[in-house]
Coordinates of C-alpha atoms in Angstrom, one line a residue:
Chain A
X1 CA -15.7 -5.5 13.5
X2 CA -13.5 -7.2 15.8
X3 CA -14.0 -11.3 15.7
X4 CA -15.4 -12.7 18.7
X5 CA -12.7 -14.8 20.4
X6 CA -13.6 -18.9 20.7
X7 CA -12.5 -20.6 24.4
X8 CA -11.6 -24.1 23.9
X9 CA -12.6 -26.2 26.7
X10 CA -11.3 -30.0 27.1
X11 CA -12.8 -32.9 28.6
X12 CA -10.5 -36.3 30.0
X13 CA -11.7 -38.3 27.0
X14 CA -10.0 -36.0 24.7
X15 CA -7.2 -36.5 26.4
X16 CA -7.0 -40.2 26.4
X17 CA -8.0 -40.6 23.1
X18 CA -4.7 -38.7 22.1
X19 CA -3.0 -40.6 24.5
X20 CA 1.2 -40.6 25.8
X21 CA 3.6 -37.6 23.8
X22 CA 4.9 -39.5 21.6
X23 CA 1.6 -40.4 19.7
X24 CA 0.6 -39.1 16.4
X25 CA -2.5 -38.1 17.7
X26 CA -0.8 -36.0 20.9
X27 CA 1.1 -34.4 18.2
X28 CA -1.9 -33.4 16.0
X29 CA -3.7 -31.7 18.7
X30 CA -0.3 -29.6 19.9
X31 CA -0.3 -28.6 16.1
X32 CA -4.1 -27.5 16.0
X33 CA -3.9 -26.1 19.8
X34 CA -0.8 -23.8 18.2
X35 CA -2.3 -23.0 15.1
X36 CA -6.1 -22.5 16.7
X37 CA -5.7 -21.9 19.9
X38 CA -5.1 -24.2 23.6
X39 CA -7.5 -25.2 25.6
X40 CA -8.4 -25.0 29.1
X41 CA -9.5 -27.8 31.1
X42 CA -12.3 -27.7 34.4
X43 CA -10.2 -28.3 38.0
X44 CA -12.2 -31.8 38.0
X45 CA -10.7 -32.7 34.6
X46 CA -7.6 -32.1 36.0
X47 CA -7.7 -34.5 38.7
X48 CA -9.1 -36.8 36.4
X49 CA -6.4 -37.2 34.4
X50 CA -2.9 -36.7 36.8
X51 CA -4.4 -37.8 40.2
X52 CA -4.7 -42.2 39.0
X53 CA -3.7 -44.5 41.2
X54 CA 0.1 -45.6 40.4
X55 CA -1.3 -48.9 40.0
X56 CA -2.6 -48.2 36.7
X57 CA 0.1 -48.2 34.4
X58 CA -1.7 -47.0 31.2
X59 CA -3.1 -43.9 33.0
X60 CA 1.2 -43.1 33.1
X61 CA 1.7 -41.7 29.6
X62 CA -1.6 -39.7 29.2
X63 CA -0.6 -37.9 32.9
X64 CA 3.1 -37.1 31.0
X65 CA 1.1 -35.4 28.0
X66 CA -1.1 -33.4 30.4
X67 CA 1.5 -32.2 32.5
X68 CA 3.6 -31.3 28.9
X69 CA 1.0 -29.5 27.5
X70 CA 0.9 -27.5 30.6
X71 CA 4.3 -26.7 31.0
X72 CA 4.5 -26.0 27.4
X73 CA 1.6 -23.8 27.9
X74 CA -1.2 -24.5 25.2
X75 CA -3.5 -26.3 28.3
X76 CA -4.5 -24.2 31.3
X77 CA -6.4 -25.0 34.4
X78 CA -9.6 -23.9 35.1
X79 CA -10.6 -23.0 38.3
X80 CA -12.4 -21.0 40.6
X81 CA -15.7 -21.1 39.7
X82 CA -18.3 -19.1 41.6
X83 CA -21.4 -22.2 42.3
X84 CA -22.6 -18.5 44.2
X85 CA -23.4 -17.2 40.5
X86 CA -27.1 -18.5 39.9
X87 CA -26.6 -19.0 36.0
X88 CA -23.9 -21.0 36.8
X89 CA -25.5 -22.9 39.5
X90 CA -28.6 -23.1 37.3
X91 CA -26.9 -24.4 34.5
X92 CA -25.0 -27.2 36.7
X93 CA -28.5 -28.5 37.3
X94 CA -30.2 -28.2 33.5
X95 CA -26.7 -30.6 32.8
X96 CA -27.4 -32.7 35.9
X97 CA -30.9 -33.6 35.2
X98 CA -30.3 -33.9 31.3
X99 CA -27.4 -36.7 32.4
X100 CA -29.3 -38.8 34.5
X101 CA -32.1 -38.9 31.6
X102 CA -30.1 -40.0 28.7
X103 CA -28.1 -42.7 31.2
X104 CA -31.3 -43.7 32.6
X105 CA -30.3 -42.9 36.4
X106 CA -31.7 -40.8 38.7
X107 CA -30.5 -37.5 39.4
X108 CA -29.3 -38.0 42.4
X109 CA -26.5 -40.6 41.0
X110 CA -25.5 -37.8 38.6
X111 CA -23.0 -35.6 40.9
X112 CA -22.8 -31.9 40.9
X113 CA -19.1 -32.5 39.7
X114 CA -20.3 -34.4 36.6
X115 CA -21.9 -31.0 35.2
X116 CA -18.3 -29.2 35.5
X117 CA -18.3 -28.8 32.1
X118 CA -21.1 -26.5 31.9
X119 CA -20.1 -24.4 35.0
X120 CA -16.9 -23.6 33.4
X121 CA -18.3 -22.8 30.5
X122 CA -21.0 -20.1 31.5
X123 CA -18.4 -19.0 33.6
X124 CA -16.0 -18.2 30.8
X125 CA -19.3 -16.6 29.1
X126 CA -19.6 -14.6 32.3
X127 CA -16.1 -13.4 32.4
X128 CA -15.5 -12.7 29.3
X129 CA -17.3 -10.1 27.4
X130 CA -15.4 -10.5 23.9
X131 CA -16.3 -14.0 24.2
X132 CA -18.3 -15.1 21.2
X133 CA -18.3 -18.9 21.5
X134 CA -17.1 -21.7 24.0
X135 CA -16.4 -24.9 22.5
X136 CA -16.6 -28.0 24.3
X137 CA -14.5 -31.1 23.3
X138 CA -15.6 -34.5 25.0
X139 CA -16.0 -37.6 24.5
X140 CA -19.3 -37.5 27.1
X141 CA -21.9 -36.7 24.6
X142 CA -24.7 -36.4 27.7
X143 CA -22.7 -33.8 29.3
X144 CA -21.8 -31.9 26.0
X145 CA -25.1 -32.3 24.7
X146 CA -26.2 -31.3 28.3
X147 CA -23.9 -28.0 28.4
X148 CA -25.4 -26.7 25.3
X149 CA -28.8 -27.0 26.5
X150 CA -27.9 -25.5 29.8
X151 CA -26.1 -22.8 28.4
X152 CA -29.4 -22.2 26.4
X153 CA -31.7 -22.3 29.6
X154 CA -29.6 -19.7 31.4
X155 CA -29.8 -16.7 28.7
X156 CA -26.8 -18.0 26.3
X157 CA -28.3 -19.8 23.2
X158 CA -25.2 -20.4 20.8
X159 CA -23.1 -19.6 23.1
X160 CA -21.7 -23.5 23.7
X161 CA -20.8 -26.1 21.0
X162 CA -20.1 -29.0 21.5
X163 CA -17.4 -31.2 19.7
X164 CA -17.7 -34.5 19.9
X165 CA -13.7 -35.3 20.7
X166 CA -13.9 -38.4 18.6
X167 CA -14.6 -36.7 15.2
X168 CA -12.5 -34.2 15.7
X169 CA -9.3 -36.3 16.8
X170 CA -9.6 -38.9 14.4
Chain B
X1 CA -38.5 -77.0 23.8
X2 CA -35.7 -77.4 25.8
X3 CA -34.5 -81.0 26.0
X4 CA -32.0 -83.3 28.6
X5 CA -29.7 -83.6 25.7
X6 CA -29.9 -79.7 25.1
X7 CA -28.9 -79.0 28.5
X8 CA -25.9 -81.5 28.1
X9 CA -24.9 -79.5 24.6
X10 CA -25.5 -75.8 26.1
X11 CA -23.1 -76.5 29.3
X12 CA -20.5 -78.0 26.8
X13 CA -20.5 -74.7 24.7
X14 CA -20.8 -72.8 27.7
X15 CA -17.4 -74.6 28.7
X16 CA -15.8 -74.3 25.3
X17 CA -16.7 -70.7 25.6
X18 CA -14.8 -70.3 28.8
X19 CA -11.6 -72.4 27.5
X20 CA -11.9 -69.7 24.7
X21 CA -11.7 -66.8 26.9
X22 CA -9.5 -68.0 29.1
X23 CA -6.9 -68.7 26.4
X24 CA -6.1 -65.4 24.8
X25 CA -4.1 -67.5 21.8
X26 CA -7.4 -69.7 20.8
X27 CA -9.2 -66.5 21.0
X28 CA -7.4 -65.0 18.4
X29 CA -7.8 -68.3 16.4
X30 CA -11.3 -67.5 16.5
X31 CA -11.9 -63.8 16.1
X32 CA -9.2 -63.9 13.1
X33 CA -11.4 -66.8 11.6
X34 CA -14.4 -65.0 12.2
X35 CA -12.8 -61.8 10.4
X36 CA -11.3 -63.5 7.8
X37 CA -14.2 -65.5 6.4
X38 CA -16.2 -62.1 6.9
X39 CA -13.8 -60.3 5.0
X40 CA -13.5 -62.5 2.0
X41 CA -16.9 -63.3 2.2
X42 CA -15.4 -66.8 1.5
X43 CA -17.1 -69.8 1.6
X44 CA -14.2 -72.2 1.9
X45 CA -12.8 -70.4 4.8
X46 CA -9.6 -70.3 6.7
X47 CA -6.7 -73.0 6.7
X48 CA -4.6 -73.9 9.8
X49 CA -1.8 -73.0 7.6
X50 CA -3.2 -69.5 7.2
X51 CA -3.7 -69.1 11.2
X52 CA -0.1 -70.6 11.1
X53 CA 1.7 -67.5 9.7
X54 CA -1.0 -64.6 10.1
X55 CA -1.0 -65.3 14.0
X56 CA 2.7 -66.9 14.4
X57 CA 1.2 -69.8 16.5
X58 CA 2.9 -73.0 15.9
X59 CA 0.9 -75.5 13.4
X60 CA 0.8 -78.2 16.1
X61 CA -0.9 -75.7 18.5
X62 CA -2.8 -73.9 15.5
X63 CA -4.4 -77.6 15.0
X64 CA -5.3 -78.4 18.6
X65 CA -7.0 -74.7 18.5
X66 CA -9.3 -75.4 16.3
X67 CA -10.1 -78.6 16.8
X68 CA -11.3 -77.7 20.1
X69 CA -13.0 -74.6 18.3
X70 CA -14.4 -77.2 16.1
X71 CA -15.3 -79.6 18.4
X72 CA -17.3 -76.6 20.4
X73 CA -18.9 -75.5 17.3
X74 CA -17.1 -72.1 17.2
X75 CA -16.0 -72.8 14.1
X76 CA -17.0 -75.2 11.2
X77 CA -15.1 -77.5 8.8
X78 CA -16.1 -76.8 5.1
X79 CA -15.3 -78.3 1.8
X80 CA -14.6 -82.2 1.1
X81 CA -10.5 -82.3 0.3
X82 CA -7.7 -81.1 2.7
X83 CA -6.7 -78.1 3.3
X84 CA -9.6 -77.6 5.2
X85 CA -10.8 -74.5 5.6
X86 CA -13.3 -73.5 8.5
X87 CA -15.3 -70.5 9.4
X88 CA -17.1 -69.4 12.7
X89 CA -20.0 -69.9 13.9
X90 CA -21.6 -66.3 16.0
X91 CA -21.0 -66.5 19.3
X92 CA -24.1 -65.7 21.4
X93 CA -24.1 -67.7 24.7
X94 CA -26.6 -65.5 27.4
X95 CA -26.4 -66.1 31.1
X96 CA -28.6 -65.3 33.3
X97 CA -27.9 -64.1 36.9
X98 CA -29.9 -62.9 40.0
X99 CA -32.9 -62.2 37.0
X100 CA -30.9 -60.2 34.7
X101 CA -29.3 -61.3 31.4
X102 CA -25.9 -61.3 30.1
X103 CA -24.1 -61.8 27.3
X104 CA -21.0 -63.7 26.1
X105 CA -20.8 -61.6 22.2
X106 CA -17.9 -62.0 19.7
X107 CA -17.3 -58.4 20.7
X108 CA -16.2 -60.3 24.3
X109 CA -14.0 -62.9 22.4
X110 CA -12.6 -60.2 20.5
X111 CA -11.4 -58.0 22.9
X112 CA -9.7 -61.1 25.3
X113 CA -8.1 -61.8 22.0
X114 CA -6.2 -58.9 22.1
X115 CA -4.7 -58.6 25.3
X116 CA -1.4 -59.4 24.4
X117 CA -1.6 -56.7 21.5
X118 CA -3.5 -54.3 23.7
X119 CA -1.8 -53.0 26.8
X120 CA -4.6 -50.8 27.9
X121 CA -7.0 -53.7 27.8
X122 CA -4.5 -56.4 29.4
X123 CA -4.2 -53.9 32.1
X124 CA -7.9 -54.1 32.6
X125 CA -7.8 -57.8 32.6
X126 CA -5.1 -58.0 35.0
X127 CA -7.5 -55.7 37.3
X128 CA -10.5 -56.6 36.4
X129 CA -10.4 -60.4 34.7
X130 CA -12.3 -61.1 31.9
X131 CA -15.5 -61.1 33.8
X132 CA -14.9 -57.3 34.3
X133 CA -14.2 -56.8 30.7
X134 CA -17.5 -58.1 30.2
X135 CA -19.4 -55.9 32.6
X136 CA -17.2 -52.6 30.9
X137 CA -18.3 -53.6 27.5
X138 CA -22.3 -53.2 29.2
X139 CA -21.2 -49.8 29.6
X140 CA -19.0 -49.3 26.3
X141 CA -22.1 -50.3 24.4
X142 CA -24.3 -47.8 26.0
X143 CA -21.1 -45.0 25.6
X144 CA -21.4 -45.7 21.5
X145 CA -25.2 -45.1 22.3
X146 CA -24.7 -41.9 23.6
X147 CA -25.9 -42.8 27.2
X148 CA -22.8 -43.0 29.4
X149 CA -19.8 -41.8 30.5
X150 CA -16.8 -42.3 32.5
X151 CA -17.5 -40.9 35.7
X152 CA -20.8 -42.7 36.4
X153 CA -18.8 -45.7 35.2
X154 CA -16.3 -44.9 37.7
X155 CA -18.1 -44.5 40.4
X156 CA -20.5 -47.7 39.7
X157 CA -18.0 -49.8 39.3
X158 CA -15.2 -48.1 41.7
X159 CA -12.5 -48.0 39.0
X160 CA -10.9 -44.5 38.2
X161 CA -12.2 -42.0 35.8
X162 CA -9.3 -41.8 33.5
X163 CA -9.2 -46.2 33.8
X164 CA -13.0 -46.0 32.6
X165 CA -12.8 -43.8 30.1
X166 CA -9.5 -45.7 28.9
X167 CA -11.2 -49.0 28.5
X168 CA -14.3 -47.4 27.3
X169 CA -12.3 -46.1 24.2
X170 CA -10.5 -49.4 23.8
X171 CA -14.4 -51.3 23.3
X172 CA -15.7 -48.8 21.2
X173 CA -12.9 -49.6 18.9
X174 CA -14.0 -53.3 18.9
X175 CA -17.9 -52.3 18.8
X176 CA -17.5 -50.2 15.8
X177 CA -15.2 -52.7 14.1
X178 CA -18.1 -55.4 14.7
X179 CA -21.2 -52.6 13.8
X180 CA -19.4 -52.1 10.3
X181 CA -19.1 -55.9 9.8
X182 CA -22.2 -56.1 10.0
X183 CA -23.5 -53.6 8.0

């Protein structure tokens, strides 16, 4: 039987936790990506990682490590979300509601883009028949847990797994 | 019931804590005494000589800081004979503003004390002040409890998402260290 593919989706916090290219945690991440498979990042995450104002100095090292990992080919951006797909938009709504609930905010305070991880996860499952599992690597527990619930709500039960990035990195 | 005398003493404590927050080296002395005394679970405390050696602070300065911390009741002298040891008192200053209560916690002093050695904390204080770190700490407490994320914090405080995530991760380490101490 053919092994079903695992797709790994990474959030901003994973790269922040791994630091600059000289950091041992970044090297370990690269080794793991080479062994177990690379990561895809939502467009929104890419914007967060590379679109920082220059005056915030500590971000420069992280931006450089993301640029380098993309050049090396083990991190790819996942764009072109089809928001007209009801499963994608439905998953985003569930995630937004979940984030609002656990962070004690109104749903209006949670932007559509905050649910970008769930949109990417569900679209990957919609597009890839061979995909057995999507793993979400994030430090954002509300979003991570929300995505799992959202995927279930649109019919992808046990197809999305939340990996707390600190447990993975440490 | 609060008395006039207590009011004077509370204001003095507040000013002393402000001194500590404005002086990373003094914050380092306090954080070192708090950490070492806990680790050794010794009642004798930490001596000025140990502080001088460990933190690479001139002896006269260390005496000055310890004296000021003792005057402020942030550390207390142990034993009868020299060299005296010092143990730390738990800081827990509550401030009320616009009906909300805020806390000056040991975690905040610890964060400020890392200013020289941690460029993420250093950059955050440069850009947002010690008050900004106190605000970030409130977000970080909820981040540790899985009730917050960097995106909300970034929007609500008008900082970039990567800056929010970076300081949340730094403060998370401090919060977890303090939690372990109390286990």
